[in-house]
CSV table of C-alpha atoms and ligand atoms in Angstrom, one decimal:
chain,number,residue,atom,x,y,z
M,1,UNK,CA,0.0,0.0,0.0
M,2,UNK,CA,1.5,3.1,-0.7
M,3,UNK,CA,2.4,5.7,2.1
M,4,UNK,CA,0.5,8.3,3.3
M,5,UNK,CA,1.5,11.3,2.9
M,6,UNK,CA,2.1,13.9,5.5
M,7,UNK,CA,2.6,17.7,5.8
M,8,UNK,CA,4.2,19.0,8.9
M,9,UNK,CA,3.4,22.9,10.2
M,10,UNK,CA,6.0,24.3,12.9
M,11,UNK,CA,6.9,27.2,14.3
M,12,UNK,CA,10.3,26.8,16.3
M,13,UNK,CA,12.5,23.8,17.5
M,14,UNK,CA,10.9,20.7,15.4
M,15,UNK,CA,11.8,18.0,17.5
M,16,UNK,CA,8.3,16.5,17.0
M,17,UNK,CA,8.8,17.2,13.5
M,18,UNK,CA,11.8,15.5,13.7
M,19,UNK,CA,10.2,12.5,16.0
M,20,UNK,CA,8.0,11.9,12.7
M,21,UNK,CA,10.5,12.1,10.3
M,22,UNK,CA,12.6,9.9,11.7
M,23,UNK,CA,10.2,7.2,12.9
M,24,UNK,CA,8.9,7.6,9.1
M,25,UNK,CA,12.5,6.2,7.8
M,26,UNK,CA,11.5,2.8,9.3
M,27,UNK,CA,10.3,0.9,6.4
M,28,UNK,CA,6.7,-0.4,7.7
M,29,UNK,CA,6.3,3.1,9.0
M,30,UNK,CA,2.6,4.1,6.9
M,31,UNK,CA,3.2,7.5,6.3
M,32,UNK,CA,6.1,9.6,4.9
M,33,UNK,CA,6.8,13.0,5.4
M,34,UNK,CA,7.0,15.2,2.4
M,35,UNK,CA,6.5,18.6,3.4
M,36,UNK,CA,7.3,20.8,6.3
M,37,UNK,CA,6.3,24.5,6.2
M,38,UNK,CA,6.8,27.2,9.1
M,39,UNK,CA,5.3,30.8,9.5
M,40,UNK,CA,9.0,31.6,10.9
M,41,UNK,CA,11.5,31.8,8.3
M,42,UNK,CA,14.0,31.2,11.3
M,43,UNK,CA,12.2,28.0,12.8
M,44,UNK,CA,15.4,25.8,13.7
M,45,UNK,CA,13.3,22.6,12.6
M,46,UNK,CA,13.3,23.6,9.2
M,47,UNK,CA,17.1,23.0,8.9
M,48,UNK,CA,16.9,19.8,10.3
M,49,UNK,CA,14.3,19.0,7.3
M,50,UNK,CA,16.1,20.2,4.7
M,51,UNK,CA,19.4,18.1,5.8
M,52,UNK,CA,16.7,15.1,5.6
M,53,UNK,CA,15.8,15.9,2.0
M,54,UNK,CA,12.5,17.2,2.8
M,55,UNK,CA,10.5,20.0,1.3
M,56,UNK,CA,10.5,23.2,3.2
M,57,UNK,CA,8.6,26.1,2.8
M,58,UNK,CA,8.6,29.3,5.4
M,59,UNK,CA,6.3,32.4,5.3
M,60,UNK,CA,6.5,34.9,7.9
M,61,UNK,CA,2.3,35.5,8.7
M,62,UNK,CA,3.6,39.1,10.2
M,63,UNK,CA,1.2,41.7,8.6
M,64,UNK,CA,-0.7,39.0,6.5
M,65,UNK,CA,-4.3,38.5,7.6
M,66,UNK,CA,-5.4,35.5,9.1
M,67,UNK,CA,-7.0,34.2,6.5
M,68,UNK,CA,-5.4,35.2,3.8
M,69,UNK,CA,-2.1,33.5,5.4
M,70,UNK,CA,-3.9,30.5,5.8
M,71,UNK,CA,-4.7,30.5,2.3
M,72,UNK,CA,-0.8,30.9,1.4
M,73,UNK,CA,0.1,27.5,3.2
M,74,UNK,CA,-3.1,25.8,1.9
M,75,UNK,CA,-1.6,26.4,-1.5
M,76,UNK,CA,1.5,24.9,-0.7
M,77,UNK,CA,0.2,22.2,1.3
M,78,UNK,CA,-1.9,20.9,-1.7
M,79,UNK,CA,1.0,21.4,-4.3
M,80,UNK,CA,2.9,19.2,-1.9
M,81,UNK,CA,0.2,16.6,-2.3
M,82,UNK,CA,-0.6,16.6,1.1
M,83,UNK,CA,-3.3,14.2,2.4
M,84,UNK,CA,-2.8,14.5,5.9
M,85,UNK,CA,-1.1,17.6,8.1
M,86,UNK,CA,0.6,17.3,11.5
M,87,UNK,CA,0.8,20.3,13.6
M,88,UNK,CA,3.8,20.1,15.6
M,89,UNK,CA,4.6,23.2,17.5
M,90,UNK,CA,2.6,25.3,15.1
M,91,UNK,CA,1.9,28.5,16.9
M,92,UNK,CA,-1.0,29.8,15.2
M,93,UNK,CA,-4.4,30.5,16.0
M,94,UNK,CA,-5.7,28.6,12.2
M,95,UNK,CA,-9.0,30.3,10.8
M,96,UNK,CA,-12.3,27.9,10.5
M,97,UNK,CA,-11.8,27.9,7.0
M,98,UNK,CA,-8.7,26.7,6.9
M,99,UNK,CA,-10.0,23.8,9.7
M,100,UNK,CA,-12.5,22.5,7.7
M,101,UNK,CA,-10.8,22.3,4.6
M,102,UNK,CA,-8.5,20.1,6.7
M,103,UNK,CA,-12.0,18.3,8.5
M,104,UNK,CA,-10.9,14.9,9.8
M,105,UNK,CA,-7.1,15.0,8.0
M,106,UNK,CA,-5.4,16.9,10.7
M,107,UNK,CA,-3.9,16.3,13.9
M,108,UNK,CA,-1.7,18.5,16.8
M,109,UNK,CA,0.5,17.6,19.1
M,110,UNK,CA,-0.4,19.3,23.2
M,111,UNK,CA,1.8,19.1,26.0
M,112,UNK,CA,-0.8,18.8,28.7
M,113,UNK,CA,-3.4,15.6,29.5
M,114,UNK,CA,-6.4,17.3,27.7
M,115,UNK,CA,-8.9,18.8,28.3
M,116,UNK,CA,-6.9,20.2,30.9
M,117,UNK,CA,-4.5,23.0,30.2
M,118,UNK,CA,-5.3,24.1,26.2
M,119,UNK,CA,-3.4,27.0,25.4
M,120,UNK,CA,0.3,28.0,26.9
M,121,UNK,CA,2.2,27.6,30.3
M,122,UNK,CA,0.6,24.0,30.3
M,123,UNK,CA,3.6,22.4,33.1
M,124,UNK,CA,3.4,25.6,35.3
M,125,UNK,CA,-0.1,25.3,35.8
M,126,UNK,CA,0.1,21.4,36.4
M,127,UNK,CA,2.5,22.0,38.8
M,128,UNK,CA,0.8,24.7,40.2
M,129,UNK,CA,-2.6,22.7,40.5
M,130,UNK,CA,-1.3,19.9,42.6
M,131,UNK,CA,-1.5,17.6,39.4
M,132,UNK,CA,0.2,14.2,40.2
M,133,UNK,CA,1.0,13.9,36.4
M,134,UNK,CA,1.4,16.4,33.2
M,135,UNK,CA,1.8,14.6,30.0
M,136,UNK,CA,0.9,15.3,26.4
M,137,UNK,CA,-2.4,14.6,23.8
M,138,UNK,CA,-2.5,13.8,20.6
M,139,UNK,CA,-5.9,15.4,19.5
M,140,UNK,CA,-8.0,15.6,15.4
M,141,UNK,CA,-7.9,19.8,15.0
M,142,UNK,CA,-11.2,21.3,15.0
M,143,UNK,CA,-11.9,24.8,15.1
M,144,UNK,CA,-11.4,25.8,18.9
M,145,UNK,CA,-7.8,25.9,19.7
M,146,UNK,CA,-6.3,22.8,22.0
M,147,UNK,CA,-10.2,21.3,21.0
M,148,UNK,CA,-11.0,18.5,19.0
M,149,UNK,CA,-11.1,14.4,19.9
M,150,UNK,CA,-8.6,13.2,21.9
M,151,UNK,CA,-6.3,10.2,20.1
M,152,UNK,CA,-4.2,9.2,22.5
M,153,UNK,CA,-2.5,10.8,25.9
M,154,UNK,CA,0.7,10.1,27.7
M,155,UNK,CA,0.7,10.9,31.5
M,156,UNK,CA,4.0,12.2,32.9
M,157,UNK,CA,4.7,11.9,36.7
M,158,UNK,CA,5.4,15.1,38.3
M,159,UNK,CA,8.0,14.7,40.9
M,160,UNK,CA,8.6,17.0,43.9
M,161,UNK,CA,11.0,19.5,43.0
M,162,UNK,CA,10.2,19.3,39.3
M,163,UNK,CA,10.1,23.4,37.6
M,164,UNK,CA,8.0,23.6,34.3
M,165,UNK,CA,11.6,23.0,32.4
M,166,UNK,CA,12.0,20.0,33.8
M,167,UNK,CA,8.5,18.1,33.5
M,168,UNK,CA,8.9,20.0,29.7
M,169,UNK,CA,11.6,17.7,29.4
M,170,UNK,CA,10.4,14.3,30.1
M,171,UNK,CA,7.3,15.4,28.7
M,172,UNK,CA,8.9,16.2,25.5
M,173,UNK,CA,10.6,12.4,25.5
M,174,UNK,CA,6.9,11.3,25.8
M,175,UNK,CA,5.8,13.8,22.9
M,176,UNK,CA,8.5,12.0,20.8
M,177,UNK,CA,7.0,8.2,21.1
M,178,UNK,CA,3.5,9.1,21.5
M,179,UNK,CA,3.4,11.5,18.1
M,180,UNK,CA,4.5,9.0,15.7
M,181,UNK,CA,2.7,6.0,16.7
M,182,UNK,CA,-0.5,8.1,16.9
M,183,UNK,CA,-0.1,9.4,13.3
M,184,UNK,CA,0.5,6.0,12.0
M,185,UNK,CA,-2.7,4.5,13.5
M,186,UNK,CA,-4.5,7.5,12.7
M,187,UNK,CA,-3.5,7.4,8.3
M,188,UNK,CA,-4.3,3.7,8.5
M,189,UNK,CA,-7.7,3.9,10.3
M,190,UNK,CA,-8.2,6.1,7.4
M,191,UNK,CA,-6.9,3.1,4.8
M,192,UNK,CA,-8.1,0.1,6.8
M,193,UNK,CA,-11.3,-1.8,5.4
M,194,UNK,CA,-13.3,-1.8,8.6
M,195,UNK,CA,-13.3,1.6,8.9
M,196,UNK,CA,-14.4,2.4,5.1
M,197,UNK,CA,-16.9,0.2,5.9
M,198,UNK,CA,-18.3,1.6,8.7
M,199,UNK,CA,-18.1,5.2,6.8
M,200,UNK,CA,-20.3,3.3,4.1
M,201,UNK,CA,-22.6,1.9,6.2
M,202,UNK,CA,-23.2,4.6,8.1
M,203,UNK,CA,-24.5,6.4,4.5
M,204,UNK,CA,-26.0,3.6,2.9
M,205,UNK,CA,-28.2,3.0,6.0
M,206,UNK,CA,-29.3,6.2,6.1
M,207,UNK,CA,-31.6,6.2,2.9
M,208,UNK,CA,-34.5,4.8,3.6
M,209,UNK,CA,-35.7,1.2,4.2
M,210,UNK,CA,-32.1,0.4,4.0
M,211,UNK,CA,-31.1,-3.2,4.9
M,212,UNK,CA,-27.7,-5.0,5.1
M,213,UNK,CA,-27.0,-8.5,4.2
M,214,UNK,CA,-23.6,-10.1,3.3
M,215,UNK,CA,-23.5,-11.7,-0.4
M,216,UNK,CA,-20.9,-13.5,-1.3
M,217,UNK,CA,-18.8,-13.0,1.3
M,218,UNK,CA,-19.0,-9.1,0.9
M,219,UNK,CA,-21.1,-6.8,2.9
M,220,UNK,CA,-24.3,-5.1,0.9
M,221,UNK,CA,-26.7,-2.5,1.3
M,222,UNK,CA,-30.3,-3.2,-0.2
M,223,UNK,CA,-34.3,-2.0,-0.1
M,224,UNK,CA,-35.6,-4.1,2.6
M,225,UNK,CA,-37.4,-7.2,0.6
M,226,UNK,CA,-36.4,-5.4,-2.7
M,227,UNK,CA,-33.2,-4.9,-4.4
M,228,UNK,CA,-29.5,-4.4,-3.9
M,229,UNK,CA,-27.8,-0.8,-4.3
M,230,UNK,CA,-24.3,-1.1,-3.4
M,231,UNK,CA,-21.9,-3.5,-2.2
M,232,UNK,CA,-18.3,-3.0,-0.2
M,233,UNK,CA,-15.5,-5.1,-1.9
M,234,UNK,CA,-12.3,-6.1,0.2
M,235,UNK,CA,-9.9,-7.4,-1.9
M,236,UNK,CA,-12.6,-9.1,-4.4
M,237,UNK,CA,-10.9,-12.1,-6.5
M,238,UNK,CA,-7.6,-11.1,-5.1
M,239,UNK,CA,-8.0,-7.6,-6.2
M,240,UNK,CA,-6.0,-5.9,-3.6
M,241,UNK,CA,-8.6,-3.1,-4.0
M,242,UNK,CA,-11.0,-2.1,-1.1
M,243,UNK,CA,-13.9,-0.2,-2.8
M,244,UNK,CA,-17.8,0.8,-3.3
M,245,UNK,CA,-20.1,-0.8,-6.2
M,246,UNK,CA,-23.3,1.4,-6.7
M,247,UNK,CA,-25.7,0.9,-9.8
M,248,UNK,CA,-25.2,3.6,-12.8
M,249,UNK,CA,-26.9,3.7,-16.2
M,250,UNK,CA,-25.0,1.3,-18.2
M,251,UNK,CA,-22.4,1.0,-20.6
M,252,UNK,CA,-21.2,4.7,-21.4
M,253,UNK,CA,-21.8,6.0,-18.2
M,254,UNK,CA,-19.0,3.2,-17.3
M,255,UNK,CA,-16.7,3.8,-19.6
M,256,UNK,CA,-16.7,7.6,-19.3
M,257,UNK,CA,-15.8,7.1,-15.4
M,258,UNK,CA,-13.1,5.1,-16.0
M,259,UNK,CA,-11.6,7.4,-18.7
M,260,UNK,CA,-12.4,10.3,-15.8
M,261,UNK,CA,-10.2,8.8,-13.5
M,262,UNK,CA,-9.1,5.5,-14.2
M,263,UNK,CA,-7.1,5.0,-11.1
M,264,UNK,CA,-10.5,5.3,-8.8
M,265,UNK,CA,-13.1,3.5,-10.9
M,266,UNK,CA,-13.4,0.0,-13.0
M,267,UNK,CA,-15.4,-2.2,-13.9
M,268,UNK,CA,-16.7,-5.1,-11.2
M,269,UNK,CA,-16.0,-8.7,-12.1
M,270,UNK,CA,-19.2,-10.6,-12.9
M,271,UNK,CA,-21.5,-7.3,-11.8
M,272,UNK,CA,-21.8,-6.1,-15.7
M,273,UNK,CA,-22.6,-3.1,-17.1
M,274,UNK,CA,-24.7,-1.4,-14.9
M,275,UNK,CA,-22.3,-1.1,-11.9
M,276,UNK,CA,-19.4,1.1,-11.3
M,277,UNK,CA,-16.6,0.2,-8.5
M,278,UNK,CA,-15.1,3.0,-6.9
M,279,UNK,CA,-11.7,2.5,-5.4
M,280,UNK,CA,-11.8,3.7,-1.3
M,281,UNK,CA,-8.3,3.1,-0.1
M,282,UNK,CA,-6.5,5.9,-2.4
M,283,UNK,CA,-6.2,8.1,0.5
M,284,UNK,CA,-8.6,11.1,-0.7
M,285,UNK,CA,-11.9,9.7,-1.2
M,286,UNK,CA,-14.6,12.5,-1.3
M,287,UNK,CA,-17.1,11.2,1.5
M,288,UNK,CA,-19.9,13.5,0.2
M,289,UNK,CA,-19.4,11.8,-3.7
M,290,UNK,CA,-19.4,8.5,-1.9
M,291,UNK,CA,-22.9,10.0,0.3
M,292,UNK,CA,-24.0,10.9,-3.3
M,293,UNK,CA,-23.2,7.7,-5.3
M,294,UNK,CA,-24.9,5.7,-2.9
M,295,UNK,CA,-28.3,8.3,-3.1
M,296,UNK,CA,-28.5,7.8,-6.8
M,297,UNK,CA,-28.1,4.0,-6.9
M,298,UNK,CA,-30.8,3.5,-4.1
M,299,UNK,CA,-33.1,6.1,-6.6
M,300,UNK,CA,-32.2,3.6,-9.5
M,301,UNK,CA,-33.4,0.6,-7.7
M,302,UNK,CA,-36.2,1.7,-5.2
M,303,UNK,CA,-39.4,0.9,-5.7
M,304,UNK,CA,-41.7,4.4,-6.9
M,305,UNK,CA,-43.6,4.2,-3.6
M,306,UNK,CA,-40.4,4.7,-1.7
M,307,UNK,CA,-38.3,6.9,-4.2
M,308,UNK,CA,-41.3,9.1,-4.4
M,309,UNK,CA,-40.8,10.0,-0.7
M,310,UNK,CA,-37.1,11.0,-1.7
M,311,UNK,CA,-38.0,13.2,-4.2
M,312,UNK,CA,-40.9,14.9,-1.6
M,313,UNK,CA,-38.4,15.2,1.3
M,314,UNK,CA,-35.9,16.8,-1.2
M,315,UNK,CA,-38.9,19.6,-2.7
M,316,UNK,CA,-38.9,20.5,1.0
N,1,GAR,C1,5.6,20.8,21.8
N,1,GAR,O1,5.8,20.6,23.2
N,1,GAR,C2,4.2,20.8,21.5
N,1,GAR,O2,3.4,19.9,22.3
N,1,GAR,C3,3.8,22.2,21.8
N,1,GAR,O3,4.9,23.0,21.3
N,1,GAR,C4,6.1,22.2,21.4
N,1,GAR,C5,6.8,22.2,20.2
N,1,GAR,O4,8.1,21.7,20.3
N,1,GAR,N1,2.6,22.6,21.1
N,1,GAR,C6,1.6,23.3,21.7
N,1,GAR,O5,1.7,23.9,22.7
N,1,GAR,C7,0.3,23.5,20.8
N,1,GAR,N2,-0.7,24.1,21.6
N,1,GAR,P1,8.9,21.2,19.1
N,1,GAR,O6,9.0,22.4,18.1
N,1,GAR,O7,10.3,20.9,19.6
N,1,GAR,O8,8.2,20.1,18.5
C-alpha cells in the first residue's frame, strides 16, 4: 500500500517534527513526510528537514491576515500533495476555514493531559494545581484551539522538586513516542477496510428502508425485501482493491468514469454493465461523492412508492 502522505506545520525547535521524520525512515512506517512549512522563516526545525531531503517552505504571517495566510500554506500544502497535516509546534491560531478544509485530515501535538491546560504555560499550571502527572495529547484539529477528539494521551509523573523546564523535558521524551505512533494508526484507520466500511454503512443505511445483508462474502446494502444498491468489496478475487459498487446507467456511463479517472473506478467482475466500483483506499476519497453515489443507486433501484418520498423530502 502506498504511504500516506504527510505535511508538517512548525513554528520553532521541530523536534516533533523530527520524531515523525525519523520514525517515518522505518520501512513499515505508513506514512512519509513530504512537506514541512513554518510561519518563521527562522524556525530551527526547518534545517533539520532540509538536511533530511525534505521540502521546506517558510512564510512569515507578520502583517498578513489570518485568512489570507492560511490560504498561502493551503496552497502549498496541496501542491505538496498533502493528504494528511501534523501540527507540531505550530503557533498559530488557524481560521475555520482553513480547519474545515483540513476536516478529519489533521492532527496537533499538546503538552498537557487534555482537556486540561489548552493554550500556553501547560507544566506551570500542572505544577501549580497539585496535578500528580502532566503529559501530552495527541488530538484531530477542529476549530477551537487545543479542541477537537482526543487520540491518545501520555501521563507524565510530576516529581517533587520538578520546575516547568524540567517536567517540559520528560514530557517532550513522551511527545516523541506518543506523536508517531498516533499518526500511524490514525492514516491507516483512514486506509483500513473496517473503517471504510463503517463510513459506508453509516450512509447507505441512512436512505430509507435500507437493509444489510452479506453476499458472497461481501457486505451489501439493499431495499428491505427489494433490491440491492451497493456493495463493499475487500480485496474481491484477489483484487488488492478495497472499494464501493453502486448501480449507474449502463455502458457509457461506465466507460466515461473510468476514462475520468481511471485510477479510482473499474469495472466489477461478474457485476456487468450497470455497476461502477469506486476504489476507497487511495487516500482522498470525497465522502460527500461516496454520500452521493450511494443516493443515486438507491433512486435507480427503489421501488416508486419509496423513491417518491425522496423526491418529496428533497422539494422540501
Ligand atoms: C511541543 O511541546 C508541542 O506539544 C507544543 O509545542 C512544542 C513544540 O516543540 N505545542 C503546543 O503547545 C500546541 N498548543 P517542538 O517544536 O520541539 O516540536
Amino acid at each position: 500500500m502506498a504511504k500516506a502522505r504527510v505535511a508538517v506545520l512548525i513554528s520553532g525547535a521541530g523536534t516533533n517534527m523530527a520524531a515523525l521524520l525519523y520514525a517515518a525512515k522505518a520501512e513499515n512506517c505508513p506514512y512519509e513526510l513530504i512537506f514541512v512549512g513554518s510561519n518563521d522563516p527562522g524556525a530551527a526545525g526547518l534545517e533539520i528537514a532540509r538536511a533530511e531531503g525534505i521540502a521546506t517552505w517558510a512564510h512569515s504571517h507578520k502583517g498578513m491576515a489570518r485568512g489570507a495566510f492560511d490560504t498561502l500554506v493551503d496552497d502549498q500544502l496541496h501542491a505538496a500533495g498533502a493528504e494528511f497535516v501534523a501540527l507540531a509546534g505550530y503557533m498559530r491560531i488557524l481560521s475555520d476555514d482553513f480547519v474545515e478544509r483540513w476536516a478529519g485530515r489533521m492532527i496537533n501535538i499538546h503538552p498537557s493531559l487534555l482537556p486540561r491546560y489548552k493554550g500556553l504555560d501547560t507544566h506551570q499550571r500542572a505544577i501549580d494545581a497539585g496535578d500528580s502527572f502532566g503529559g501530552c495529547s495527541v488530538h484531530i484539529v477542529t476549530p477551537g484551539v487545543d479542541d477537537g477528539p482526543v487520540l491518545a494521551q501520555t501521563p507524565v509523573a510530576i516529581v517533587p522538586g520538578d520546575t516547568a523546564a524540567t517536567l517540559a523535558r520528560r514530557v517532550q521524551f513522551a511527545e516523541h513516542q506518543l506523536y508517531p505512533a498516533t499518526l500511524a494508526a490514525f492514516v491507516m484507520r483512514d486506509r483500513s477496510p473496517a473503517y471504510l466500511c463503517g463510513r459506508v454503512r453509516e450512509l447507505a443505511m441512512a436512505l430509507p428502508d435500507a437493509n444489510e445483508t452479506i453476499s458472497h462474502g461481501m457486505p451489501c446494502f439493499g431495499i428491505a425485501k427489494g433490491k440491492k444498491f451497493a456493495y463493499f468489496t475487500e480485496d474481491h478475487h484477489g483484487d488488492g482493491r478495497t472499494a464501493l459498487l453502486v448501480k449507474i446507467s449502463g455502458a457509457d456511463e461506465q466507460a466515461a468514469l473510468i476514462e475520468l479517472d481511471e485510477a479510482r473506478y473499474f469495472r466489477p467482475a461478474y457485476f456487468g454493465d450497470g455497476w461502477i466500483g469506486i476504489r476507497l483506499d487511495l487516500g482522498d476519497t470525497d465522502w460527500d461523492a461516496i454520500g452521493e453515489w450511494l443516493r443515486k443507486s438507491w433512486l435507480a433501484v427503489a421501488p416508486k412508492k419509496l423513491s417518491g418520498l425522496m423526491g418529496a423530502a428533497e422539494d422540501l
